[in-house]
Amino acid sequence: MEINPDIAVLVVDDEQDIRDASERILTRTGFKVMKATRGDEALDVLDKERIDIVLLDLKMPGMDGLEVLKRIRMLSKTIQVIVITGYATVETAIEAMKQGAYDFIPKPFEPDQLRIVVNRAWEKIHFIQEAKRLEQERNRTLSDLDTEKSRIRTIIESFPSGVVVTDPKGRVMLMNPAFRQLLGLDKNVKTGNRIEDYLPDEDLCQLVLEISQGKHVDYDDIPNYEFSLPDEKYFMARGQPILGEKKECLGAVLNIVDISAMKLLDHLKSEFVAKVSHELRSPLSTIHEQLALVIKDMVGEDFAQDQHILDRAREKTKGLISLIGDLLDLSRIEEGIICQEPQSLRLEEILKNIIEFLRTSAQKKNQSLTLVLPQDELPELTADPIALESIFGNLVTNAINYTQEGGEIIVTVDMAGINVRVKVKDNGFGIADKYLNKIFDRFYRVKDDKTRYITGTGLGLPIVKGLLDSMGGFIEVESEPGKGSVFTVLLPVKN
Ligand code: ADP
């Protein structure tokens, strides 16, 4: 270990030879050396200078070595004292060690002997300093951690959304004031119980438990969960596992946001759309019909131009009427007023009728439109026939619209477990991956070179999805641009 040149050694001895020899040897080794001939002189130096090691002769005139040692110990605990002693006073040396001297060296000594003892003392000082430094560092890290912990706690506490953390057994470890407030819990309610004691929604509690136990590792697989409390309170919850260093699951964190205001707005908007659509529908239908009468009366070459204009106006009114129809359907679905009267029905019959009805549109584009039914008869479904017509009417119309001339559309029906499965497959334009989860949003239409000129409202698929949701059904889509799309619908047999 390299000697630190700041380490100061004080040699206290009444013999000049010893003082000078020690000074020479230690200076050469790299220490800073000071000298004193007597005890009181030594204490004087210690008073004024920073000394690390004292070489102390025990037998001196005036104040004796042991007394000096006692005073040094009172002065500082870190100064290392090495006593110098003649053979005759080994006993005293032992006594000195008992009183806190670090080591002793008998007189006369060889330079190497002196070097070894002083070096050992210096090593001890070094280790003491190092230990002190480590302890300070440890304290600092601990206090950093403490600050970090309290900072995170403050952030969580001040979140406007509710946060609750559970352990792998689903016990609540932490919850913030917003969580208590949103769920109407007492503000002094304690953590520690199972999540069910705080959260009055069984399915959500089950989901939190599964996340806590590490059953949902992929964040994207965890669904958003909506739930409500009596008195018109709606919440959106999102859970996430808390993973440890080795990716082991330590619990779950659940974030809860109050969406009551959004729900209310949504409701008002649906109501508003329904009202406006209702008001617009009758005058528009009248205009549409009256245009037909005017066009019928316009015969002859002179009217050819006017008739063309009116034909286009009639087409536009037709488009508007269908848009209004869609808007009304959608607001009814959102208000839950559809599917009120399910009845026993045969899906095959409904599909046959739809295919026959849409065959003309497909033929206009030279497309083949085929229905493939299973060999075994399908069980009867309990559902609203109008809803089913709307679902498959929309899907087959889309397949026709978004497939080129001469394309192929196949509707297949089979059983998938307890559900009836209907696939509407086309070999048309297809949909790029990035649009796949958007096409079920209201008014969303993919606008590229192929679809730009096809008229539509962007309400068909949201209606389909809304209807299926309310019937306990399911829809998914697979598609490849340039190859075609498959919309798969699952319908529960018993509703
Ligand atoms: P609309 O057909 O009135 O535009 P939809 O909600 O029915 O509205 O469909 C939304 C969008 O999804 C369409 O604009 C279209 O871009 C795309 N789409 C729907 N069905 C198909 C399909 N079978 N093939 C390719 N694209 C489709």
Short mmCIF file of C-alpha atoms and ligand atoms in Angstrom, two decimals:
data_model
loop_
_atom_site.label_atom_id
_atom_site.label_comp_id
_atom_site.label_asym_id
_atom_site.label_seq_id
_atom_site.Cartn_x
_atom_site.Cartn_y
_atom_site.Cartn_z
CA MET A 1 0.00 0.00 0.00
CA GLU A 2 1.42 3.38 -0.93
CA ILE A 3 2.16 5.74 1.93
CA ASN A 4 0.05 8.83 2.09
CA PRO A 5 2.60 11.74 2.50
CA ASP A 6 0.09 13.54 4.70
CA ILE A 7 0.45 10.93 7.42
CA ALA A 8 2.29 12.66 10.26
CA VAL A 9 4.36 10.78 12.85
CA LEU A 10 5.43 12.39 16.13
CA VAL A 11 8.53 10.85 17.72
CA VAL A 12 8.62 11.46 21.48
CA ASP A 13 11.89 10.38 23.09
CA ASP A 14 14.43 11.99 25.37
CA GLU A 15 17.30 10.31 23.51
CA GLN A 16 18.42 12.39 20.58
CA ASP A 17 19.87 9.37 18.72
CA ILE A 18 16.53 7.60 18.74
CA ARG A 19 14.70 10.76 17.62
CA ASP A 20 17.11 11.43 14.76
CA ALA A 21 17.34 7.82 13.61
CA SER A 22 13.56 7.45 13.63
CA GLU A 23 13.20 10.71 11.71
CA ARG A 24 15.68 9.55 9.08
CA ILE A 25 14.14 6.12 8.61
CA LEU A 26 10.51 7.31 8.54
CA THR A 27 11.13 10.34 6.29
CA ARG A 28 12.81 8.03 3.82
CA THR A 29 9.80 5.69 3.97
CA GLY A 30 7.56 8.62 3.07
CA PHE A 31 6.08 9.91 6.34
CA LYS A 32 6.00 13.45 7.62
CA VAL A 33 7.98 13.42 10.90
CA MET A 34 7.90 15.73 13.93
CA LYS A 35 9.88 15.36 17.16
CA ALA A 36 9.46 16.09 20.87
CA THR A 37 11.93 15.47 23.74
CA ARG A 38 9.44 15.35 26.60
CA GLY A 39 5.82 14.51 27.35
CA ASP A 40 4.56 18.05 27.82
CA GLU A 41 6.30 19.16 24.64
CA ALA A 42 4.59 16.28 22.80
CA LEU A 43 1.15 17.32 24.08
CA ASP A 44 1.93 20.83 22.89
CA VAL A 45 2.62 19.60 19.37
CA LEU A 46 -0.51 17.42 19.45
CA ASP A 47 -2.49 20.49 20.40
CA LYS A 48 -1.30 22.47 17.40
CA GLU A 49 -0.72 19.89 14.65
CA ARG A 50 -2.68 17.05 13.12
CA ILE A 51 -0.77 13.91 14.13
CA ASP A 52 -1.70 10.37 13.08
CA ILE A 53 0.91 8.18 14.72
CA VAL A 54 2.92 8.77 17.92
CA LEU A 55 6.11 6.88 18.70
CA LEU A 56 6.23 7.23 22.46
CA ASP A 57 9.12 6.45 24.81
CA LEU A 58 7.78 5.21 28.12
CA LYS A 59 10.74 6.23 30.22
CA MET A 60 11.24 9.96 30.09
CA PRO A 61 12.11 12.60 32.65
CA GLY A 62 9.16 14.70 33.75
CA MET A 63 5.75 13.38 32.67
CA ASP A 64 6.15 9.64 32.04
CA GLY A 65 5.02 7.81 28.91
CA LEU A 66 1.91 6.19 30.41
CA GLU A 67 0.60 9.57 31.51
CA VAL A 68 1.24 11.03 28.05
CA LEU A 69 -0.62 8.04 26.56
CA LYS A 70 -3.59 8.64 28.83
CA ARG A 71 -3.73 12.30 27.74
CA ILE A 72 -3.45 11.35 24.07
CA ARG A 73 -6.35 8.90 24.43
CA MET A 74 -8.43 11.67 25.97
CA LEU A 75 -7.51 13.91 23.06
CA SER A 76 -8.34 11.52 20.27
CA LYS A 77 -9.33 7.90 19.68
CA THR A 78 -7.87 7.72 16.19
CA ILE A 79 -4.23 8.57 16.91
CA GLN A 80 -2.23 5.34 16.89
CA VAL A 81 0.36 5.18 19.66
CA ILE A 82 3.39 2.89 19.41
CA VAL A 83 5.39 2.66 22.61
CA ILE A 84 9.19 2.51 22.54
CA THR A 85 10.57 0.58 25.41
CA GLY A 86 13.78 -0.96 26.74
CA TYR A 87 13.77 -4.71 27.61
CA ALA A 88 13.46 -3.84 31.22
CA THR A 89 10.08 -2.30 30.75
CA VAL A 90 8.24 -4.92 28.71
CA GLU A 91 5.73 -5.15 31.53
CA THR A 92 5.03 -1.46 31.25
CA ALA A 93 4.66 -1.90 27.52
CA ILE A 94 1.97 -4.48 28.13
CA GLU A 95 0.30 -2.08 30.53
CA ALA A 96 0.51 0.61 27.81
CA MET A 97 -1.16 -1.73 25.32
CA LYS A 98 -3.95 -2.28 27.83
CA GLN A 99 -4.40 1.45 28.01
CA GLY A 100 -4.92 1.73 24.30
CA ALA A 101 -1.44 1.79 22.73
CA TYR A 102 -1.52 0.07 19.35
CA ASP A 103 1.84 -1.68 19.35
CA PHE A 104 5.28 -1.53 20.89
CA ILE A 105 8.86 -1.67 19.72
CA PRO A 106 11.77 -2.61 21.94
CA LYS A 107 14.90 -0.49 22.14
CA PRO A 108 17.33 -0.66 20.37
CA PHE A 109 15.58 -1.39 17.06
CA GLU A 110 16.60 -2.05 13.49
CA PRO A 111 15.35 0.35 10.78
CA ASP A 112 13.24 -2.44 9.26
CA GLN A 113 11.61 -3.19 12.60
CA LEU A 114 10.56 0.43 12.91
CA ARG A 115 9.29 0.54 9.36
CA ILE A 116 7.17 -2.57 9.87
CA VAL A 117 5.45 -1.32 13.08
CA VAL A 118 4.81 2.17 11.75
CA ASN A 119 3.54 0.80 8.47
CA ARG A 120 1.16 -1.48 10.36
CA ALA A 121 -0.17 1.51 12.28
CA TRP A 122 -0.58 3.42 9.05
CA GLU A 123 -2.48 0.46 7.58
CA LYS A 124 -4.78 0.49 10.56
CA ILE A 125 -5.42 4.20 10.08
CA HIS A 126 -6.11 3.55 6.42
CA PHE A 127 -8.63 0.81 7.21
CA ILE A 128 -10.35 2.96 9.80
CA GLN A 129 -10.66 5.77 7.25
CA GLU A 130 -11.91 3.35 4.60
CA ALA A 131 -14.48 1.85 6.96
CA LYS A 132 -15.64 5.36 7.86
CA ARG A 133 -15.95 6.27 4.19
CA LEU A 134 -17.94 3.10 3.46
CA GLU A 135 -20.23 3.74 6.37
CA GLN A 136 -20.85 7.29 5.21
CA GLU A 137 -21.57 5.99 1.73
CA ARG A 138 -23.96 3.37 3.09
CA ASN A 139 -25.75 5.99 5.15
CA ARG A 140 -25.98 8.21 2.12
CA THR A 141 -27.40 5.36 -0.03
CA LEU A 142 -29.88 4.50 2.69
CA SER A 143 -30.97 8.09 2.97
CA ASP A 144 -31.14 8.34 -0.84
CA LEU A 145 -33.36 5.28 -0.85
CA ASP A 146 -35.48 6.81 1.86
CA THR A 147 -35.85 10.03 -0.13
CA GLU A 148 -36.62 8.03 -3.28
CA LYS A 149 -39.23 5.98 -1.44
CA SER A 150 -40.90 9.02 0.02
CA ARG A 151 -40.75 10.78 -3.35
CA ILE A 152 -42.50 7.86 -5.10
CA ARG A 153 -45.02 7.68 -2.27
CA THR A 154 -45.74 11.41 -2.61
CA ILE A 155 -46.21 11.03 -6.37
CA ILE A 156 -48.61 8.11 -5.91
CA GLU A 157 -50.46 9.88 -3.11
CA SER A 158 -50.98 12.94 -5.27
CA PHE A 159 -52.22 11.04 -8.36
CA PRO A 160 -55.69 12.20 -9.36
CA SER A 161 -56.48 8.64 -10.48
CA GLY A 162 -56.90 5.78 -8.03
CA VAL A 163 -53.90 3.53 -7.52
CA VAL A 164 -53.92 0.25 -5.61
CA VAL A 165 -51.08 -2.26 -5.28
CA THR A 166 -51.57 -5.91 -4.37
CA ASP A 167 -49.19 -8.73 -3.41
CA PRO A 168 -49.19 -12.14 -5.19
CA LYS A 169 -52.03 -13.30 -2.94
CA GLY A 170 -54.23 -10.38 -3.97
CA ARG A 171 -53.86 -8.57 -0.66
CA VAL A 172 -53.82 -4.78 -0.82
CA MET A 173 -50.40 -3.40 0.09
CA LEU A 174 -50.88 0.23 -0.85
CA MET A 175 -53.69 2.50 -1.98
CA ASN A 176 -53.76 6.21 -2.56
CA PRO A 177 -56.34 8.74 -1.31
CA ALA A 178 -57.87 9.03 -4.82
CA PHE A 179 -58.64 5.29 -4.79
CA ARG A 180 -60.43 5.58 -1.44
CA GLN A 181 -62.30 8.64 -2.60
CA LEU A 182 -63.36 7.23 -6.01
CA LEU A 183 -64.70 4.04 -4.46
CA GLY A 184 -66.35 5.88 -1.59
CA LEU A 185 -64.20 4.14 1.05
CA ASP A 186 -63.60 5.62 4.48
CA LYS A 187 -60.47 7.77 4.34
CA ASN A 188 -58.97 5.91 7.29
CA VAL A 189 -59.56 2.46 5.83
CA LYS A 190 -56.43 0.36 6.27
CA THR A 191 -54.56 -1.75 3.72
CA GLY A 192 -53.88 -5.45 4.30
CA ASN A 193 -57.17 -7.11 3.36
CA ARG A 194 -57.98 -8.91 0.13
CA ILE A 195 -58.84 -6.73 -2.87
CA GLU A 196 -62.53 -7.86 -2.75
CA ASP A 197 -62.92 -5.97 0.53
CA TYR A 198 -62.30 -2.68 -1.25
CA LEU A 199 -63.42 -3.26 -4.84
CA PRO A 200 -67.07 -4.21 -5.37
CA ASP A 201 -66.66 -5.88 -8.78
CA GLU A 202 -66.09 -9.64 -8.73
CA ASP A 203 -64.69 -9.99 -12.27
CA LEU A 204 -62.26 -7.12 -11.80
CA CYS A 205 -61.06 -8.59 -8.50
CA GLN A 206 -60.51 -11.91 -10.27
CA LEU A 207 -58.52 -10.13 -13.00
CA VAL A 208 -56.37 -8.33 -10.39
CA LEU A 209 -55.72 -11.65 -8.63
CA GLU A 210 -54.65 -13.26 -11.91
CA ILE A 211 -52.33 -10.35 -12.72
CA SER A 212 -50.90 -10.50 -9.16
CA GLN A 213 -50.14 -14.20 -9.63
CA GLY A 214 -48.28 -13.49 -12.86
CA LYS A 215 -50.87 -15.01 -15.21
CA HIS A 216 -50.76 -11.97 -17.51
CA VAL A 217 -47.16 -11.11 -18.24
CA ASP A 218 -47.65 -9.28 -21.48
CA TYR A 219 -48.93 -5.77 -20.72
CA ASP A 220 -50.72 -5.55 -24.08
CA ASP A 221 -52.73 -8.69 -23.31
CA ILE A 222 -54.33 -7.12 -20.26
CA PRO A 223 -57.66 -5.63 -21.20
CA ASN A 224 -59.01 -2.29 -20.03
CA TYR A 225 -61.89 -2.99 -17.71
CA GLU A 226 -64.96 -0.83 -17.32
CA PHE A 227 -67.18 -1.08 -14.28
CA SER A 228 -69.82 0.98 -12.59
CA LEU A 229 -71.11 1.65 -9.11
CA PRO A 230 -74.69 2.45 -8.22
CA ASP A 231 -75.49 6.17 -8.51
CA GLU A 232 -74.20 6.54 -12.09
CA LYS A 233 -70.49 6.26 -11.42
CA TYR A 234 -68.40 4.73 -14.18
CA PHE A 235 -64.75 3.72 -14.00
CA MET A 236 -62.05 2.51 -16.31
CA ALA A 237 -59.48 0.20 -14.72
CA ARG A 238 -56.10 -0.88 -16.06
CA GLY A 239 -53.94 -3.45 -14.34
CA GLN A 240 -50.28 -4.30 -14.72
CA PRO A 241 -47.99 -6.86 -13.08
CA ILE A 242 -45.10 -5.65 -10.94
CA LEU A 243 -42.04 -7.63 -11.97
CA GLY A 244 -38.92 -8.22 -9.91
CA GLU A 245 -35.32 -8.30 -11.10
CA LYS A 246 -35.66 -11.86 -12.40
CA LYS A 247 -38.97 -11.02 -14.06
CA GLU A 248 -40.82 -12.82 -11.26
CA CYS A 249 -44.26 -11.41 -10.45
CA LEU A 250 -44.35 -9.51 -7.15
CA GLY A 251 -47.95 -8.36 -7.40
CA ALA A 252 -50.16 -6.05 -9.40
CA VAL A 253 -50.82 -2.36 -9.68
CA LEU A 254 -54.28 -1.22 -10.69
CA ASN A 255 -55.06 2.24 -12.00
CA ILE A 256 -58.63 3.47 -11.83
CA VAL A 257 -59.97 6.52 -13.65
CA ASP A 258 -63.40 8.07 -13.22
CA ILE A 259 -65.08 8.18 -16.64
CA SER A 260 -68.57 9.19 -15.44
CA ALA A 261 -68.34 12.61 -17.12
CA MET A 262 -67.27 11.00 -20.42
CA LYS A 263 -70.13 8.51 -20.19
CA LEU A 264 -72.58 11.32 -19.58
CA LEU A 265 -71.23 13.27 -22.56
CA ASP A 266 -71.41 10.15 -24.69
CA HIS A 267 -74.99 9.64 -23.66
CA LEU A 268 -75.88 13.28 -24.38
CA LYS A 269 -74.16 13.00 -27.76
CA SER A 270 -76.09 9.84 -28.67
CA GLU A 271 -79.30 11.52 -27.62
CA PHE A 272 -78.46 14.61 -29.65
CA VAL A 273 -77.52 12.57 -32.74
CA ALA A 274 -80.72 10.55 -32.42
CA LYS A 275 -82.85 13.68 -32.14
CA VAL A 276 -81.20 15.48 -35.07
CA SER A 277 -81.31 12.35 -37.23
CA HIS A 278 -84.96 11.86 -36.42
CA GLU A 279 -85.80 15.44 -37.33
CA LEU A 280 -83.90 15.18 -40.62
CA ARG A 281 -85.22 11.84 -41.75
CA SER A 282 -88.83 12.71 -42.67
CA PRO A 283 -88.14 15.91 -44.67
CA LEU A 284 -85.29 14.16 -46.50
CA SER A 285 -87.43 11.16 -47.36
CA THR A 286 -90.12 13.54 -48.65
CA ILE A 287 -87.59 15.36 -50.86
CA HIS A 288 -86.32 12.00 -52.09
CA GLU A 289 -89.81 10.84 -53.07
CA GLN A 290 -90.77 14.18 -54.62
CA LEU A 291 -87.61 14.18 -56.71
CA ALA A 292 -88.67 10.81 -58.07
CA LEU A 293 -92.04 12.28 -59.15
CA VAL A 294 -90.41 15.30 -60.80
CA ILE A 295 -87.92 13.08 -62.66
CA LYS A 296 -90.74 10.83 -63.87
CA ASP A 297 -92.56 13.83 -65.33
CA MET A 298 -89.50 15.09 -67.16
CA VAL A 299 -89.67 13.37 -70.47
CA GLY A 300 -88.11 14.45 -73.70
CA GLU A 301 -84.75 15.66 -74.98
CA ASP A 302 -85.12 19.18 -73.53
CA PHE A 303 -85.02 17.88 -70.00
CA ALA A 304 -82.05 15.51 -70.40
CA GLN A 305 -79.60 17.84 -68.58
CA ASP A 306 -82.02 18.71 -65.75
CA GLN A 307 -82.90 15.06 -65.31
CA HIS A 308 -79.20 14.19 -64.89
CA ILE A 309 -78.84 16.88 -62.19
CA LEU A 310 -81.93 15.69 -60.37
CA ASP A 311 -80.81 12.05 -60.59
CA ARG A 312 -77.59 13.01 -58.80
CA ALA A 313 -79.54 14.98 -56.20
CA ARG A 314 -81.68 11.89 -55.61
CA GLU A 315 -78.60 9.72 -55.20
CA LYS A 316 -77.26 12.17 -52.60
CA THR A 317 -80.54 12.19 -50.67
CA LYS A 318 -80.45 8.38 -50.70
CA GLY A 319 -76.94 8.47 -49.26
CA LEU A 320 -78.06 10.92 -46.57
CA ILE A 321 -81.07 8.80 -45.65
CA SER A 322 -78.85 5.74 -45.24
CA LEU A 323 -76.39 7.76 -43.12
CA ILE A 324 -79.24 8.87 -40.90
CA GLY A 325 -80.45 5.28 -40.68
CA ASP A 326 -76.99 4.19 -39.54
CA LEU A 327 -76.75 7.02 -37.00
CA LEU A 328 -80.12 6.10 -35.56
CA ASP A 329 -79.13 2.42 -35.38
CA LEU A 330 -75.90 3.30 -33.63
CA SER A 331 -77.51 5.55 -31.04
CA ARG A 332 -80.11 2.86 -30.37
CA ILE A 333 -77.37 0.28 -29.89
CA GLU A 334 -75.44 2.63 -27.59
CA GLU A 335 -78.54 3.21 -25.53
CA GLY A 336 -79.06 -0.55 -25.39
CA ILE A 337 -82.49 -0.35 -26.99
CA ILE A 338 -81.76 -2.95 -29.62
CA CYS A 339 -81.94 -6.73 -29.23
CA GLN A 340 -84.81 -6.33 -26.88
CA GLU A 341 -86.90 -9.12 -28.36
CA PRO A 342 -84.77 -12.11 -29.28
CA GLN A 343 -86.59 -15.05 -30.83
CA SER A 344 -85.82 -18.57 -31.99
CA LEU A 345 -84.54 -18.52 -35.54
CA ARG A 346 -82.55 -20.38 -38.19
CA LEU A 347 -79.40 -18.51 -39.14
CA GLU A 348 -79.23 -20.38 -42.49
CA GLU A 349 -82.50 -18.77 -43.60
CA ILE A 350 -81.37 -15.27 -42.70
CA LEU A 351 -78.04 -15.73 -44.49
CA LYS A 352 -79.73 -17.17 -47.63
CA ASN A 353 -82.04 -14.14 -47.80
CA ILE A 354 -79.16 -11.68 -47.39
CA ILE A 355 -77.09 -13.41 -50.08
CA GLU A 356 -80.04 -13.44 -52.49
CA PHE A 357 -80.75 -9.78 -51.76
CA LEU A 358 -77.13 -8.73 -52.38
CA ARG A 359 -76.52 -11.02 -55.35
CA THR A 360 -77.52 -8.26 -57.79
CA SER A 361 -74.87 -5.90 -56.38
CA ALA A 362 -72.23 -8.65 -56.67
CA GLN A 363 -73.29 -9.51 -60.22
CA LYS A 364 -72.95 -5.86 -61.25
CA LYS A 365 -69.24 -6.26 -60.41
CA ASN A 366 -69.01 -9.77 -61.90
CA GLN A 367 -68.24 -11.16 -58.47
CA SER A 368 -69.16 -14.65 -57.33
CA LEU A 369 -71.05 -14.77 -54.03
CA THR A 370 -71.34 -18.18 -52.38
CA LEU A 371 -72.87 -19.44 -49.15
CA VAL A 372 -71.36 -22.66 -47.75
CA LEU A 373 -73.49 -24.30 -45.07
CA PRO A 374 -72.40 -27.23 -42.87
CA GLN A 375 -73.70 -30.72 -43.65
CA ASP A 376 -75.35 -31.06 -40.25
CA GLU A 377 -78.20 -28.81 -39.46
CA LEU A 378 -77.25 -25.87 -37.22
CA PRO A 379 -78.93 -25.51 -33.85
CA GLU A 380 -81.55 -22.80 -33.63
CA LEU A 381 -80.33 -19.45 -32.39
CA THR A 382 -82.07 -17.15 -29.97
CA ALA A 383 -81.46 -13.70 -31.36
CA ASP A 384 -83.01 -10.61 -32.85
CA PRO A 385 -83.40 -11.30 -36.62
CA ILE A 386 -83.12 -7.61 -37.52
CA ALA A 387 -79.79 -7.41 -35.68
CA LEU A 388 -78.48 -10.48 -37.56
CA GLU A 389 -79.62 -9.02 -40.89
CA SER A 390 -77.81 -5.81 -40.06
CA ILE A 391 -74.58 -7.65 -39.02
CA PHE A 392 -74.27 -9.93 -42.06
CA GLY A 393 -75.81 -7.40 -44.47
CA ASN A 394 -73.04 -4.96 -43.50
CA LEU A 395 -70.25 -7.53 -43.72
CA VAL A 396 -71.29 -8.93 -47.12
CA THR A 397 -71.92 -5.40 -48.52
CA ASN A 398 -68.41 -4.41 -47.39
CA ALA A 399 -66.95 -7.55 -49.02
CA ILE A 400 -68.65 -6.59 -52.29
CA ASN A 401 -67.68 -2.91 -52.03
CA TYR A 402 -64.03 -3.48 -51.13
CA THR A 403 -63.36 -6.22 -53.70
CA GLN A 404 -62.43 -5.59 -57.33
CA GLU A 405 -64.48 -6.60 -60.39
CA GLY A 406 -64.55 -10.36 -60.87
CA GLY A 407 -63.63 -11.05 -57.22
CA GLU A 408 -64.83 -13.92 -55.05
CA ILE A 409 -66.86 -13.72 -51.86
CA ILE A 410 -67.57 -16.79 -49.76
CA VAL A 411 -69.70 -16.95 -46.62
CA THR A 412 -69.09 -20.14 -44.61
CA VAL A 413 -70.97 -21.31 -41.55
CA ASP A 414 -69.89 -23.98 -39.05
CA MET A 415 -69.86 -24.74 -35.35
CA ALA A 416 -66.95 -23.71 -33.13
CA GLY A 417 -67.51 -25.25 -29.71
CA ILE A 418 -70.71 -23.83 -28.30
CA ASN A 419 -70.76 -20.98 -30.84
CA VAL A 420 -71.92 -20.75 -34.42
CA ARG A 421 -69.09 -19.36 -36.56
CA VAL A 422 -69.69 -17.34 -39.72
CA LYS A 423 -66.77 -16.33 -41.94
CA VAL A 424 -67.20 -13.65 -44.60
CA LYS A 425 -64.19 -14.04 -46.87
CA ASP A 426 -63.23 -11.98 -49.91
CA ASN A 427 -60.19 -11.80 -52.16
CA GLY A 428 -60.42 -8.01 -52.43
CA PHE A 429 -58.32 -4.99 -51.46
CA GLY A 430 -57.52 -6.14 -47.94
CA ILE A 431 -56.67 -3.87 -45.00
CA ALA A 432 -53.18 -2.94 -43.77
CA ASP A 433 -52.30 -4.08 -40.22
CA LYS A 434 -52.15 -0.53 -38.86
CA TYR A 435 -55.85 0.05 -39.70
CA LEU A 436 -57.17 -3.25 -38.40
CA ASN A 437 -58.07 -2.06 -34.92
CA LYS A 438 -59.40 1.27 -36.18
CA ILE A 439 -62.04 0.10 -38.65
CA PHE A 440 -64.44 -0.65 -35.79
CA ASP A 441 -64.32 3.01 -34.67
CA ARG A 442 -67.18 5.29 -35.59
CA PHE A 443 -66.71 7.14 -38.89
CA TYR A 444 -63.35 5.51 -39.53
CA ARG A 445 -62.74 4.78 -43.22
CA VAL A 446 -59.48 3.66 -44.82
CA LYS A 447 -58.65 6.17 -47.50
CA ASP A 448 -56.23 4.89 -50.11
CA ASP A 449 -56.18 4.84 -53.91
CA LYS A 450 -58.58 1.92 -54.11
CA THR A 451 -61.14 2.89 -51.45
CA ARG A 452 -61.17 6.68 -51.85
CA TYR A 453 -64.04 6.70 -54.36
CA ILE A 454 -66.22 4.12 -52.66
CA THR A 455 -69.03 5.85 -50.78
CA GLY A 456 -69.72 4.88 -47.20
CA THR A 457 -70.23 6.34 -43.76
CA GLY A 458 -67.72 4.48 -41.63
CA LEU A 459 -70.60 3.41 -39.38
CA GLY A 460 -71.18 -0.14 -40.69
CA LEU A 461 -68.55 -1.98 -38.63
CA PRO A 462 -69.21 -0.04 -35.38
CA ILE A 463 -72.87 -1.05 -35.76
CA VAL A 464 -71.85 -4.68 -36.35
CA LYS A 465 -69.59 -4.66 -33.31
CA GLY A 466 -72.14 -2.85 -31.13
CA LEU A 467 -74.80 -5.40 -32.02
CA LEU A 468 -72.49 -8.37 -31.40
CA ASP A 469 -71.37 -6.95 -28.05
CA SER A 470 -74.97 -6.60 -26.94
CA MET A 471 -75.72 -10.20 -28.02
CA GLY A 472 -72.66 -11.71 -26.32
CA GLY A 473 -71.08 -12.37 -29.73
CA PHE A 474 -67.61 -11.64 -31.03
CA ILE A 475 -65.97 -10.42 -34.24
CA GLU A 476 -62.38 -10.52 -35.45
CA VAL A 477 -60.70 -9.72 -38.73
CA GLU A 478 -57.67 -11.04 -40.57
CA SER A 479 -56.55 -9.28 -43.68
CA GLU A 480 -53.69 -8.83 -46.08
CA PRO A 481 -53.49 -5.89 -48.47
CA GLY A 482 -53.91 -7.08 -52.07
CA LYS A 483 -55.01 -10.57 -50.99
CA GLY A 484 -58.31 -10.07 -49.19
CA SER A 485 -60.00 -10.16 -45.80
CA VAL A 486 -61.82 -12.60 -43.54
CA PHE A 487 -64.30 -11.30 -40.98
CA THR A 488 -65.10 -14.04 -38.46
CA VAL A 489 -68.22 -13.77 -36.30
CA LEU A 490 -69.00 -15.99 -33.32
CA LEU A 491 -72.59 -16.17 -32.13
CA PRO A 492 -73.61 -17.87 -28.89
CA VAL A 493 -76.25 -20.54 -29.45
CA LYS A 494 -78.04 -19.86 -26.19
CA ASN A 495 -78.51 -16.26 -25.24
P1 ADP B 1 -67.97 1.99 -44.66
O1 ADP B 1 -67.98 0.72 -45.41
O2 ADP B 1 -69.27 2.69 -44.66
O3 ADP B 1 -66.82 2.87 -45.00
P2 ADP B 1 -67.45 0.34 -42.36
O4 ADP B 1 -67.45 0.70 -40.92
O5 ADP B 1 -68.34 -0.76 -42.79
O6 ADP B 1 -67.74 1.67 -43.12
O7 ADP B 1 -65.97 -0.05 -42.75
C1 ADP B 1 -64.91 0.79 -42.33
C2 ADP B 1 -63.73 0.66 -43.26
O8 ADP B 1 -63.18 -0.64 -43.18
C3 ADP B 1 -64.08 0.82 -44.71
O9 ADP B 1 -64.09 2.18 -45.08
C4 ADP B 1 -63.00 0.03 -45.41
O10 ADP B 1 -61.88 0.84 -45.61
C5 ADP B 1 -62.64 -1.06 -44.43
N1 ADP B 1 -63.29 -2.35 -44.78
C6 ADP B 1 -64.41 -2.88 -44.26
N2 ADP B 1 -64.66 -4.10 -44.77
C7 ADP B 1 -63.65 -4.36 -45.66
C8 ADP B 1 -63.34 -5.47 -46.53
N3 ADP B 1 -64.10 -6.57 -46.61
N4 ADP B 1 -62.22 -5.36 -47.28
C9 ADP B 1 -61.42 -4.28 -47.21
N5 ADP B 1 -61.68 -3.21 -46.43
C10 ADP B 1 -62.78 -3.25 -45.65
#
